[in-house]
PDB file of N, CA and C in Angstrom:
ATOM      1  N   MET A   1     151.036  51.137  38.409  1.00 48.00           N
ATOM      2  CA  MET A   1     150.278  50.941  39.627  1.00 48.00           C
ATOM      3  C   MET A   1     150.919  49.869  40.503  1.00 48.00           C
ATOM      4  N   LYS A   2     151.430  48.802  39.897  1.00 50.00           N
ATOM      5  CA  LYS A   2     152.043  47.732  40.672  1.00 50.00           C
ATOM      6  C   LYS A   2     153.309  48.215  41.378  1.00 50.00           C
ATOM      7  N   ILE A   3     154.076  49.078  40.740  1.00 52.00           N
ATOM      8  CA  ILE A   3     155.317  49.575  41.343  1.00 52.00           C
ATOM      9  C   ILE A   3     155.012  50.403  42.590  1.00 52.00           C
ATOM     10  N   ARG A   4     153.980  51.222  42.542  1.00 53.00           N
ATOM     11  CA  ARG A   4     153.601  52.023  43.709  1.00 53.00           C
ATOM     12  C   ARG A   4     153.211  51.132  44.886  1.00 53.00           C
ATOM     13  N   SER A   5     152.464  50.093  44.621  1.00 53.00           N
ATOM     14  CA  SER A   5     152.027  49.228  45.712  1.00 53.00           C
ATOM     15  C   SER A   5     153.187  48.422  46.287  1.00 53.00           C
ATOM     16  N   LEU A   6     154.229  48.161  45.518  1.00 51.00           N
ATOM     17  CA  LEU A   6     155.394  47.451  46.030  1.00 51.00           C
ATOM     18  C   LEU A   6     156.158  48.283  47.067  1.00 51.00           C
ATOM     19  N   TRP A   7     156.120  49.591  46.968  1.00 53.00           N
ATOM     20  CA  TRP A   7     156.797  50.458  47.937  1.00 53.00           C
ATOM     21  C   TRP A   7     156.078  50.482  49.279  1.00 53.00           C
ATOM     22  N   ILE A   8     154.816  50.200  49.284  1.00 54.00           N
ATOM     23  CA  ILE A   8     154.037  50.238  50.523  1.00 54.00           C
ATOM     24  C   ILE A   8     154.516  49.173  51.504  1.00 54.00           C
ATOM     25  N   PHE A   9     154.827  47.976  51.025  1.00 51.00           N
ATOM     26  CA  PHE A   9     155.216  46.886  51.915  1.00 51.00           C
ATOM     27  C   PHE A   9     156.517  47.159  52.673  1.00 51.00           C
ATOM     28  N   PRO A  10     157.579  47.623  52.025  1.00 55.00           N
ATOM     29  CA  PRO A  10     158.790  47.927  52.800  1.00 55.00           C
ATOM     30  C   PRO A  10     158.578  49.053  53.822  1.00 55.00           C
ATOM     31  N   ILE A  11     157.784  50.038  53.449  1.00 52.00           N
ATOM     32  CA  ILE A  11     157.519  51.143  54.384  1.00 52.00           C
ATOM     33  C   ILE A  11     156.707  50.642  55.571  1.00 52.00           C
ATOM     34  N   LEU A  12     155.688  49.833  55.336  1.00 46.00           N
ATOM     35  CA  LEU A  12     154.897  49.276  56.433  1.00 46.00           C
ATOM     36  C   LEU A  12     155.746  48.372  57.316  1.00 46.00           C
ATOM     37  N   PHE A  13     156.612  47.575  56.704  1.00 49.00           N
ATOM     38  CA  PHE A  13     157.488  46.702  57.486  1.00 49.00           C
ATOM     39  C   PHE A  13     158.425  47.530  58.365  1.00 49.00           C
ATOM     40  N   LEU A  14     158.985  48.580  57.819  1.00 48.00           N
ATOM     41  CA  LEU A  14     159.884  49.451  58.589  1.00 48.00           C
ATOM     42  C   LEU A  14     159.148  50.090  59.757  1.00 48.00           C
ATOM     43  N   LEU A  15     157.958  50.584  59.531  1.00 45.00           N
ATOM     44  CA  LEU A  15     157.174  51.182  60.611  1.00 45.00           C
ATOM     45  C   LEU A  15     156.809  50.150  61.671  1.00 45.00           C
ATOM     46  N   TRP A  16     156.449  48.954  61.260  1.00 47.00           N
ATOM     47  CA  TRP A  16     156.092  47.891  62.192  1.00 47.00           C
ATOM     48  C   TRP A  16     157.293  47.473  63.029  1.00 47.00           C
ATOM     49  N   SER A  17     158.479  47.427  62.425  1.00 47.00           N
ATOM     50  CA  SER A  17     159.667  46.994  63.159  1.00 47.00           C
ATOM     51  C   SER A  17     160.165  48.058  64.133  1.00 47.00           C
ATOM     52  N   CYS A  18     159.723  49.277  64.016  1.00 48.00           N
ATOM     53  CA  CYS A  18     160.154  50.362  64.903  1.00 48.00           C
ATOM     54  C   CYS A  18     159.090  50.713  65.931  1.00 48.00           C
ATOM     55  N   THR A  19     158.312  49.758  66.353  1.00 47.00           N
ATOM     56  CA  THR A  19     157.220  50.038  67.279  1.00 47.00           C
ATOM     57  C   THR A  19     157.676  50.179  68.715  1.00 47.00           C
ATOM     58  N   GLY A  20     158.991  50.126  68.974  1.00 47.00           N
ATOM     59  CA  GLY A  20     159.475  50.292  70.334  1.00 47.00           C
ATOM     60  C   GLY A  20     159.357  49.022  71.159  1.00 47.00           C
ATOM     61  N   LYS A  21     159.467  47.885  70.518  1.00 48.00           N
ATOM     62  CA  LYS A  21     159.403  46.622  71.233  1.00 48.00           C
ATOM     63  C   LYS A  21     160.483  46.622  72.320  1.00 48.00           C
ATOM     64  N   LYS A  22     160.094  46.296  73.529  1.00 55.00           N
ATOM     65  CA  LYS A  22     161.002  46.370  74.658  1.00 55.00           C
ATOM     66  C   LYS A  22     161.729  45.038  74.820  1.00 55.00           C
ATOM     67  N   ASP A  23     163.048  45.107  74.955  1.00 78.00           N
ATOM     68  CA  ASP A  23     163.856  43.902  75.021  1.00 78.00           C
ATOM     69  C   ASP A  23     164.097  43.419  76.438  1.00 78.00           C
ATOM     70  N   GLY A  24     163.882  44.227  77.422  1.00 92.00           N
ATOM     71  CA  GLY A  24     164.169  43.817  78.791  1.00 92.00           C
ATOM     72  C   GLY A  24     163.892  44.942  79.758  1.00 92.00           C
ATOM     73  N   PHE A  25     164.443  44.817  80.949  1.00 94.00           N
ATOM     74  CA  PHE A  25     164.326  45.889  81.935  1.00 94.00           C
ATOM     75  C   PHE A  25     165.723  46.297  82.362  1.00 94.00           C
ATOM     76  N   SER A  26     165.813  47.458  82.969  1.00 95.00           N
ATOM     77  CA  SER A  26     167.109  47.940  83.438  1.00 95.00           C
ATOM     78  C   SER A  26     166.979  48.490  84.851  1.00 95.00           C
ATOM     79  N   VAL A  27     168.059  48.344  85.580  1.00 95.00           N
ATOM     80  CA  VAL A  27     168.179  48.940  86.908  1.00 95.00           C
ATOM     81  C   VAL A  27     169.435  49.790  86.865  1.00 95.00           C
ATOM     82  N   SER A  28     169.270  51.077  87.100  1.00 95.00           N
ATOM     83  CA  SER A  28     170.413  51.990  87.066  1.00 95.00           C
ATOM     84  C   SER A  28     170.402  52.842  88.325  1.00 95.00           C
ATOM     85  N   GLY A  29     171.517  53.466  88.584  1.00 94.00           N
ATOM     86  CA  GLY A  29     171.555  54.336  89.742  1.00 94.00           C
ATOM     87  C   GLY A  29     172.943  54.791  90.097  1.00 94.00           C
ATOM     88  N   LYS A  30     173.015  55.374  91.282  1.00 94.00           N
ATOM     89  CA  LYS A  30     174.281  55.880  91.807  1.00 94.00           C
ATOM     90  C   LYS A  30     174.397  55.458  93.265  1.00 94.00           C
ATOM     91  N   LEU A  31     175.525  54.832  93.589  1.00 93.00           N
ATOM     92  CA  LEU A  31     175.778  54.390  94.951  1.00 93.00           C
ATOM     93  C   LEU A  31     177.017  55.075  95.501  1.00 93.00           C
ATOM     94  N   GLU A  32     176.837  55.815  96.584  1.00 94.00           N
ATOM     95  CA  GLU A  32     177.983  56.404  97.269  1.00 94.00           C
ATOM     96  C   GLU A  32     178.834  55.269  97.827  1.00 94.00           C
ATOM     97  N   ASN A  33     180.122  55.473  97.919  1.00 91.00           N
ATOM     98  CA  ASN A  33     181.081  54.487  98.439  1.00 91.00           C
ATOM     99  C   ASN A  33     181.060  53.177  97.649  1.00 91.00           C
ATOM    100  N   GLY A  34     180.654  53.234  96.397  1.00 91.00           N
ATOM    101  CA  GLY A  34     180.565  52.018  95.593  1.00 91.00           C
ATOM    102  C   GLY A  34     181.606  51.919  94.494  1.00 91.00           C
ATOM    103  N   SER A  35     182.431  52.927  94.346  1.00 93.00           N
ATOM    104  CA  SER A  35     183.411  52.958  93.270  1.00 93.00           C
ATOM    105  C   SER A  35     184.268  51.687  93.257  1.00 93.00           C
ATOM    106  N   GLY A  36     184.291  51.007  92.116  1.00 93.00           N
ATOM    107  CA  GLY A  36     185.121  49.819  91.945  1.00 93.00           C
ATOM    108  C   GLY A  36     184.513  48.525  92.457  1.00 93.00           C
ATOM    109  N   GLN A  37     183.387  48.576  93.144  1.00 94.00           N
ATOM    110  CA  GLN A  37     182.744  47.359  93.644  1.00 94.00           C
ATOM    111  C   GLN A  37     181.913  46.708  92.545  1.00 94.00           C
ATOM    112  N   MET A  38     181.732  45.410  92.677  1.00 95.00           N
ATOM    113  CA  MET A  38     180.833  44.691  91.776  1.00 95.00           C
ATOM    114  C   MET A  38     179.408  44.834  92.298  1.00 95.00           C
ATOM    115  N   ILE A  39     178.463  44.923  91.368  1.00 95.00           N
ATOM    116  CA  ILE A  39     177.050  44.901  91.730  1.00 95.00           C
ATOM    117  C   ILE A  39     176.404  43.792  90.907  1.00 95.00           C
ATOM    118  N   TYR A  40     175.573  42.993  91.555  1.00 96.00           N
ATOM    119  CA  TYR A  40     175.002  41.796  90.949  1.00 96.00           C
ATOM    120  C   TYR A  40     173.480  41.889  90.908  1.00 96.00           C
ATOM    121  N   LEU A  41     172.901  41.500  89.782  1.00 96.00           N
ATOM    122  CA  LEU A  41     171.456  41.349  89.658  1.00 96.00           C
ATOM    123  C   LEU A  41     171.190  39.853  89.588  1.00 96.00           C
ATOM    124  N   LYS A  42     170.352  39.356  90.516  1.00 96.00           N
ATOM    125  CA  LYS A  42     170.049  37.925  90.575  1.00 96.00           C
ATOM    126  C   LYS A  42     168.545  37.726  90.624  1.00 96.00           C
ATOM    127  N   GLU A  43     168.068  36.753  89.853  1.00 96.00           N
ATOM    128  CA  GLU A  43     166.655  36.395  89.922  1.00 96.00           C
ATOM    129  C   GLU A  43     166.456  35.465  91.106  1.00 96.00           C
ATOM    130  N   MET A  44     165.406  35.748  91.880  1.00 95.00           N
ATOM    131  CA  MET A  44     165.101  34.935  93.053  1.00 95.00           C
ATOM    132  C   MET A  44     164.000  33.941  92.700  1.00 95.00           C
ATOM    133  N   THR A  45     164.303  32.655  92.868  1.00 94.00           N
ATOM    134  CA  THR A  45     163.288  31.622  92.694  1.00 94.00           C
ATOM    135  C   THR A  45     162.983  31.046  94.075  1.00 94.00           C
ATOM    136  N   SER A  46     162.115  30.073  94.132  1.00 93.00           N
ATOM    137  CA  SER A  46     161.767  29.484  95.428  1.00 93.00           C
ATOM    138  C   SER A  46     162.923  28.697  96.027  1.00 93.00           C
ATOM    139  N   THR A  47     163.912  28.327  95.214  1.00 95.00           N
ATOM    140  CA  THR A  47     165.004  27.515  95.729  1.00 95.00           C
ATOM    141  C   THR A  47     166.395  28.065  95.463  1.00 95.00           C
ATOM    142  N   ASP A  48     166.519  29.122  94.661  1.00 95.00           N
ATOM    143  CA  ASP A  48     167.850  29.539  94.236  1.00 95.00           C
ATOM    144  C   ASP A  48     167.890  31.028  93.894  1.00 95.00           C
ATOM    145  N   MET A  49     169.115  31.537  93.781  1.00 94.00           N
ATOM    146  CA  MET A  49     169.367  32.890  93.283  1.00 94.00           C
ATOM    147  C   MET A  49     170.148  32.717  91.982  1.00 94.00           C
ATOM    148  N   ILE A  50     169.539  33.067  90.862  1.00 95.00           N
ATOM    149  CA  ILE A  50     170.138  32.847  89.545  1.00 95.00           C
ATOM    150  C   ILE A  50     170.797  34.139  89.069  1.00 95.00           C
ATOM    151  N   PRO A  51     172.118  34.133  88.806  1.00 96.00           N
ATOM    152  CA  PRO A  51     172.784  35.339  88.299  1.00 96.00           C
ATOM    153  C   PRO A  51     172.193  35.767  86.953  1.00 96.00           C
ATOM    154  N   VAL A  52     171.928  37.070  86.841  1.00 95.00           N
ATOM    155  CA  VAL A  52     171.365  37.629  85.612  1.00 95.00           C
ATOM    156  C   VAL A  52     172.361  38.568  84.952  1.00 95.00           C
ATOM    157  N   ASP A  53     172.939  39.482  85.726  1.00 95.00           N
ATOM    158  CA  ASP A  53     173.883  40.465  85.195  1.00 95.00           C
ATOM    159  C   ASP A  53     174.744  40.969  86.335  1.00 95.00           C
ATOM    160  N   SER A  54     175.919  41.458  85.983  1.00 95.00           N
ATOM    161  CA  SER A  54     176.794  42.084  86.980  1.00 95.00           C
ATOM    162  C   SER A  54     177.671  43.109  86.274  1.00 95.00           C
ATOM    163  N   ILE A  55     178.157  44.064  87.051  1.00 95.00           N
ATOM    164  CA  ILE A  55     178.995  45.113  86.487  1.00 95.00           C
ATOM    165  C   ILE A  55     179.812  45.738  87.616  1.00 95.00           C
ATOM    166  N   VAL A  56     180.940  46.311  87.261  1.00 95.00           N
ATOM    167  CA  VAL A  56     181.743  47.067  88.224  1.00 95.00           C
ATOM    168  C   VAL A  56     181.188  48.487  88.258  1.00 95.00           C
ATOM    169  N   ILE A  57     180.917  48.989  89.446  1.00 94.00           N
ATOM    170  CA  ILE A  57     180.420  50.356  89.613  1.00 94.00           C
ATOM    171  C   ILE A  57     181.547  51.315  89.234  1.00 94.00           C
ATOM    172  N   ASP A  58     181.247  52.327  88.429  1.00 94.00           N
ATOM    173  CA  ASP A  58     182.309  53.231  87.965  1.00 94.00           C
ATOM    174  C   ASP A  58     182.777  54.166  89.076  1.00 94.00           C
ATOM    175  N   THR A  59     183.785  54.972  88.780  1.00 94.00           N
ATOM    176  CA  THR A  59     184.427  55.822  89.795  1.00 94.00           C
ATOM    177  C   THR A  59     183.492  56.874  90.375  1.00 94.00           C
ATOM    178  N   SER A  60     182.436  57.234  89.659  1.00 94.00           N
ATOM    179  CA  SER A  60     181.487  58.212  90.194  1.00 94.00           C
ATOM    180  C   SER A  60     180.307  57.533  90.896  1.00 94.00           C
ATOM    181  N   GLY A  61     180.319  56.192  90.968  1.00 93.00           N
ATOM    182  CA  GLY A  61     179.260  55.464  91.657  1.00 93.00           C
ATOM    183  C   GLY A  61     178.093  55.065  90.781  1.00 93.00           C
ATOM    184  N   LEU A  62     178.195  55.292  89.470  1.00 95.00           N
ATOM    185  CA  LEU A  62     177.088  54.987  88.556  1.00 95.00           C
ATOM    186  C   LEU A  62     177.140  53.539  88.082  1.00 95.00           C
ATOM    187  N   PHE A  63     175.963  52.957  87.860  1.00 95.00           N
ATOM    188  CA  PHE A  63     175.870  51.588  87.352  1.00 95.00           C
ATOM    189  C   PHE A  63     174.583  51.424  86.564  1.00 95.00           C
ATOM    190  N   ILE A  64     174.544  50.389  85.732  1.00 96.00           N
ATOM    191  CA  ILE A  64     173.325  49.966  85.053  1.00 96.00           C
ATOM    192  C   ILE A  64     173.449  48.467  84.769  1.00 96.00           C
ATOM    193  N   VAL A  65     172.424  47.724  85.156  1.00 96.00           N
ATOM    194  CA  VAL A  65     172.361  46.289  84.893  1.00 96.00           C
ATOM    195  C   VAL A  65     171.053  46.002  84.163  1.00 96.00           C
ATOM    196  N   HIS A  66     171.031  44.910  83.417  1.00 95.00           N
ATOM    197  CA  HIS A  66     169.878  44.586  82.578  1.00 95.00           C
ATOM    198  C   HIS A  66     169.392  43.170  82.840  1.00 95.00           C
ATOM    199  N   GLY A  67     168.103  42.965  82.635  1.00 94.00           N
ATOM    200  CA  GLY A  67     167.509  41.644  82.742  1.00 94.00           C
ATOM    201  C   GLY A  67     166.350  41.512  81.784  1.00 94.00           C
ATOM    202  N   ILE A  68     165.905  40.282  81.593  1.00 92.00           N
ATOM    203  CA  ILE A  68     164.754  40.003  80.735  1.00 92.00           C
ATOM    204  C   ILE A  68     163.779  39.162  81.537  1.00 92.00           C
ATOM    205  N   SER A  69     162.530  39.594  81.570  1.00 90.00           N
ATOM    206  CA  SER A  69     161.494  38.843  82.267  1.00 90.00           C
ATOM    207  C   SER A  69     160.142  39.201  81.661  1.00 90.00           C
ATOM    208  N   PRO A  70     159.521  38.275  80.948  1.00 91.00           N
ATOM    209  CA  PRO A  70     158.252  38.581  80.307  1.00 91.00           C
ATOM    210  C   PRO A  70     157.107  38.786  81.290  1.00 91.00           C
ATOM    211  N   GLU A  71     157.301  38.390  82.532  1.00 92.00           N
ATOM    212  CA  GLU A  71     156.278  38.573  83.560  1.00 92.00           C
ATOM    213  C   GLU A  71     156.949  39.075  84.841  1.00 92.00           C
ATOM    214  N   LEU A  72     156.146  39.542  85.779  1.00 94.00           N
ATOM    215  CA  LEU A  72     156.701  40.026  87.041  1.00 94.00           C
ATOM    216  C   LEU A  72     157.441  38.900  87.763  1.00 94.00           C
ATOM    217  N   ARG A  73     158.675  39.191  88.155  1.00 95.00           N
ATOM    218  CA  ARG A  73     159.492  38.230  88.903  1.00 95.00           C
ATOM    219  C   ARG A  73     160.272  38.983  89.971  1.00 95.00           C
ATOM    220  N   PHE A  74     160.778  38.230  90.948  1.00 96.00           N
ATOM    221  CA  PHE A  74     161.553  38.803  92.045  1.00 96.00           C
ATOM    222  C   PHE A  74     163.038  38.782  91.695  1.00 96.00           C
ATOM    223  N   PHE A  75     163.713  39.886  92.022  1.00 96.00           N
ATOM    224  CA  PHE A  75     165.142  40.010  91.785  1.00 96.00           C
ATOM    225  C   PHE A  75     165.801  40.612  93.023  1.00 96.00           C
ATOM    226  N   ALA A  76     167.089  40.308  93.176  1.00 95.00           N
ATOM    227  CA  ALA A  76     167.893  40.928  94.226  1.00 95.00           C
ATOM    228  C   ALA A  76     169.033  41.673  93.537  1.00 95.00           C
ATOM    229  N   LEU A  77     169.305  42.872  93.998  1.00 94.00           N
ATOM    230  CA  LEU A  77     170.441  43.657  93.538  1.00 94.00           C
ATOM    231  C   LEU A  77     171.388  43.735  94.723  1.00 94.00           C
ATOM    232  N   GLN A  78     172.636  43.252  94.548  1.00 93.00           N
ATOM    233  CA  GLN A  78     173.547  43.128  95.678  1.00 93.00           C
ATOM    234  C   GLN A  78     174.943  43.643  95.349  1.00 93.00           C
ATOM    235  N   THR A  79     175.557  44.266  96.349  1.00 92.00           N
ATOM    236  CA  THR A  79     176.996  44.496  96.283  1.00 92.00           C
ATOM    237  C   THR A  79     177.716  43.364  97.009  1.00 92.00           C
ATOM    238  N   ASN A  80     177.041  42.782  97.983  1.00 88.00           N
ATOM    239  CA  ASN A  80     177.481  41.567  98.664  1.00 88.00           C
ATOM    240  C   ASN A  80     176.234  40.967  99.323  1.00 88.00           C
ATOM    241  N   PRO A  81     176.309  39.733  99.835  1.00 85.00           N
ATOM    242  CA  PRO A  81     175.095  39.108 100.386  1.00 85.00           C
ATOM    243  C   PRO A  81     174.444  39.879 101.540  1.00 85.00           C
ATOM    244  N   GLU A  82     175.223  40.691 102.262  1.00 88.00           N
ATOM    245  CA  GLU A  82     174.649  41.461 103.373  1.00 88.00           C
ATOM    246  C   GLU A  82     173.994  42.767 102.920  1.00 88.00           C
ATOM    247  N   ASN A  83     174.329  43.248 101.735  1.00 88.00           N
ATOM    248  CA  ASN A  83     173.783  44.510 101.216  1.00 88.00           C
ATOM    249  C   ASN A  83     172.967  44.230  99.965  1.00 88.00           C
ATOM    250  N   SER A  84     171.667  44.046 100.155  1.00 90.00           N
ATOM    251  CA  SER A  84     170.771  43.695  99.055  1.00 90.00           C
ATOM    252  C   SER A  84     169.551  44.597  99.056  1.00 90.00           C
ATOM    253  N   ILE A  85     168.994  44.761  97.879  1.00 93.00           N
ATOM    254  CA  ILE A  85     167.684  45.379  97.747  1.00 93.00           C
ATOM    255  C   ILE A  85     166.869  44.443  96.865  1.00 93.00           C
ATOM    256  N   TYR A  86     165.614  44.270  97.207  1.00 95.00           N
ATOM    257  CA  TYR A  86     164.756  43.325  96.495  1.00 95.00           C
ATOM    258  C   TYR A  86     163.794  44.085  95.601  1.00 95.00           C
ATOM    259  N   LEU A  87     163.639  43.580  94.383  1.00 95.00           N
ATOM    260  CA  LEU A  87     162.847  44.252  93.364  1.00 95.00           C
ATOM    261  C   LEU A  87     161.858  43.282  92.734  1.00 95.00           C
ATOM    262  N   ILE A  88     160.777  43.816  92.232  1.00 95.00           N
ATOM    263  CA  ILE A  88     159.867  43.074  91.366  1.00 95.00           C
ATOM    264  C   ILE A  88     159.913  43.796  90.027  1.00 95.00           C
ATOM    265  N   ALA A  89     160.294  43.070  88.963  1.00 94.00           N
ATOM    266  CA  ALA A  89     160.482  43.715  87.664  1.00 94.00           C
ATOM    267  C   ALA A  89     160.014  42.803  86.542  1.00 94.00           C
ATOM    268  N   GLN A  90     159.770  43.435  85.404  1.00 92.00           N
ATOM    269  CA  GLN A  90     159.433  42.715  84.174  1.00 92.00           C
ATOM    270  C   GLN A  90     159.944  43.519  82.994  1.00 92.00           C
ATOM    271  N   THR A  91     159.934  42.904  81.828  1.00 92.00           N
ATOM    272  CA  THR A  91     160.383  43.565  80.612  1.00 92.00           C
ATOM    273  C   THR A  91     159.651  44.892  80.438  1.00 92.00           C
ATOM    274  N   GLY A  92     160.434  45.925  80.121  1.00 93.00           N
ATOM    275  CA  GLY A  92     159.876  47.257  79.920  1.00 93.00           C
ATOM    276  C   GLY A  92     160.099  48.192  81.098  1.00 93.00           C
ATOM    277  N   ASP A  93     160.381  47.645  82.278  1.00 94.00           N
ATOM    278  CA  ASP A  93     160.596  48.482  83.459  1.00 94.00           C
ATOM    279  C   ASP A  93     161.948  49.187  83.387  1.00 94.00           C
ATOM    280  N   ARG A  94     161.985  50.402  83.875  1.00 96.00           N
ATOM    281  CA  ARG A  94     163.219  51.183  84.013  1.00 96.00           C
ATOM    282  C   ARG A  94     163.276  51.629  85.464  1.00 96.00           C
ATOM    283  N   ILE A  95     164.127  51.004  86.246  1.00 95.00           N
ATOM    284  CA  ILE A  95     164.199  51.243  87.685  1.00 95.00           C
ATOM    285  C   ILE A  95     165.438  52.080  87.973  1.00 95.00           C
ATOM    286  N   SER A  96     165.281  53.092  88.804  1.00 95.00           N
ATOM    287  CA  SER A  96     166.391  53.962  89.169  1.00 95.00           C
ATOM    288  C   SER A  96     166.541  53.970  90.689  1.00 95.00           C
ATOM    289  N   LEU A  97     167.780  53.798  91.148  1.00 93.00           N
ATOM    290  CA  LEU A  97     168.055  53.726  92.583  1.00 93.00           C
ATOM    291  C   LEU A  97     169.206  54.650  92.959  1.00 93.00           C
ATOM    292  N   SER A  98     169.237  55.044  94.217  1.00 93.00           N
ATOM    293  CA  SER A  98     170.394  55.748  94.757  1.00 93.00           C
ATOM    294  C   SER A  98     170.530  55.341  96.216  1.00 93.00           C
ATOM    295  N   GLY A  99     171.759  55.395  96.704  1.00 91.00           N
ATOM    296  CA  GLY A  99     171.986  55.019  98.090  1.00 91.00           C
ATOM    297  C   GLY A  99     173.459  54.889  98.387  1.00 91.00           C
ATOM    298  N   ASN A 100     173.758  54.146  99.449  1.00 89.00           N
ATOM    299  CA  ASN A 100     175.107  53.939  99.916  1.00 89.00           C
ATOM    300  C   ASN A 100     175.455  52.454  99.742  1.00 89.00           C
ATOM    301  N   ALA A 101     176.535  52.163  99.067  1.00 85.00           N
ATOM    302  CA  ALA A 101     176.914  50.782  98.776  1.00 85.00           C
ATOM    303  C   ALA A 101     177.290  50.008 100.036  1.00 85.00           C
ATOM    304  N   THR A 102     177.666  50.691 101.096  1.00 81.00           N
ATOM    305  CA  THR A 102     178.072  50.002 102.313  1.00 81.00           C
ATOM    306  C   THR A 102     176.930  49.839 103.295  1.00 81.00           C
ATOM    307  N   ASP A 103     175.756  50.380 102.977  1.00 77.00           N
ATOM    308  CA  ASP A 103     174.620  50.286 103.888  1.00 77.00           C
ATOM    309  C   ASP A 103     173.343  50.053 103.110  1.00 77.00           C
TER     310      ASP A 103
END
């Protein structure tokens, strides 16, 4: 009887650890005319823009950047300071965008 009950704990632990705990949020998409450009995700505070993630947009215009925020916060996604989109995101969000990197 004791051996059977010992198997229950590892199985329960495995099930508990696979509950789909979300590690962060992601912003993905496709930007025309964006091939080879850098795209930056920055957290916006009342006094600063804090870099969170950046990546080079691939040859087909696809990108994905990640961030972590346990509560709703403001972010900017930029190819340069003149081309920005502003987002409100938190852990668990999956944001998808499309557009033109030059506009």
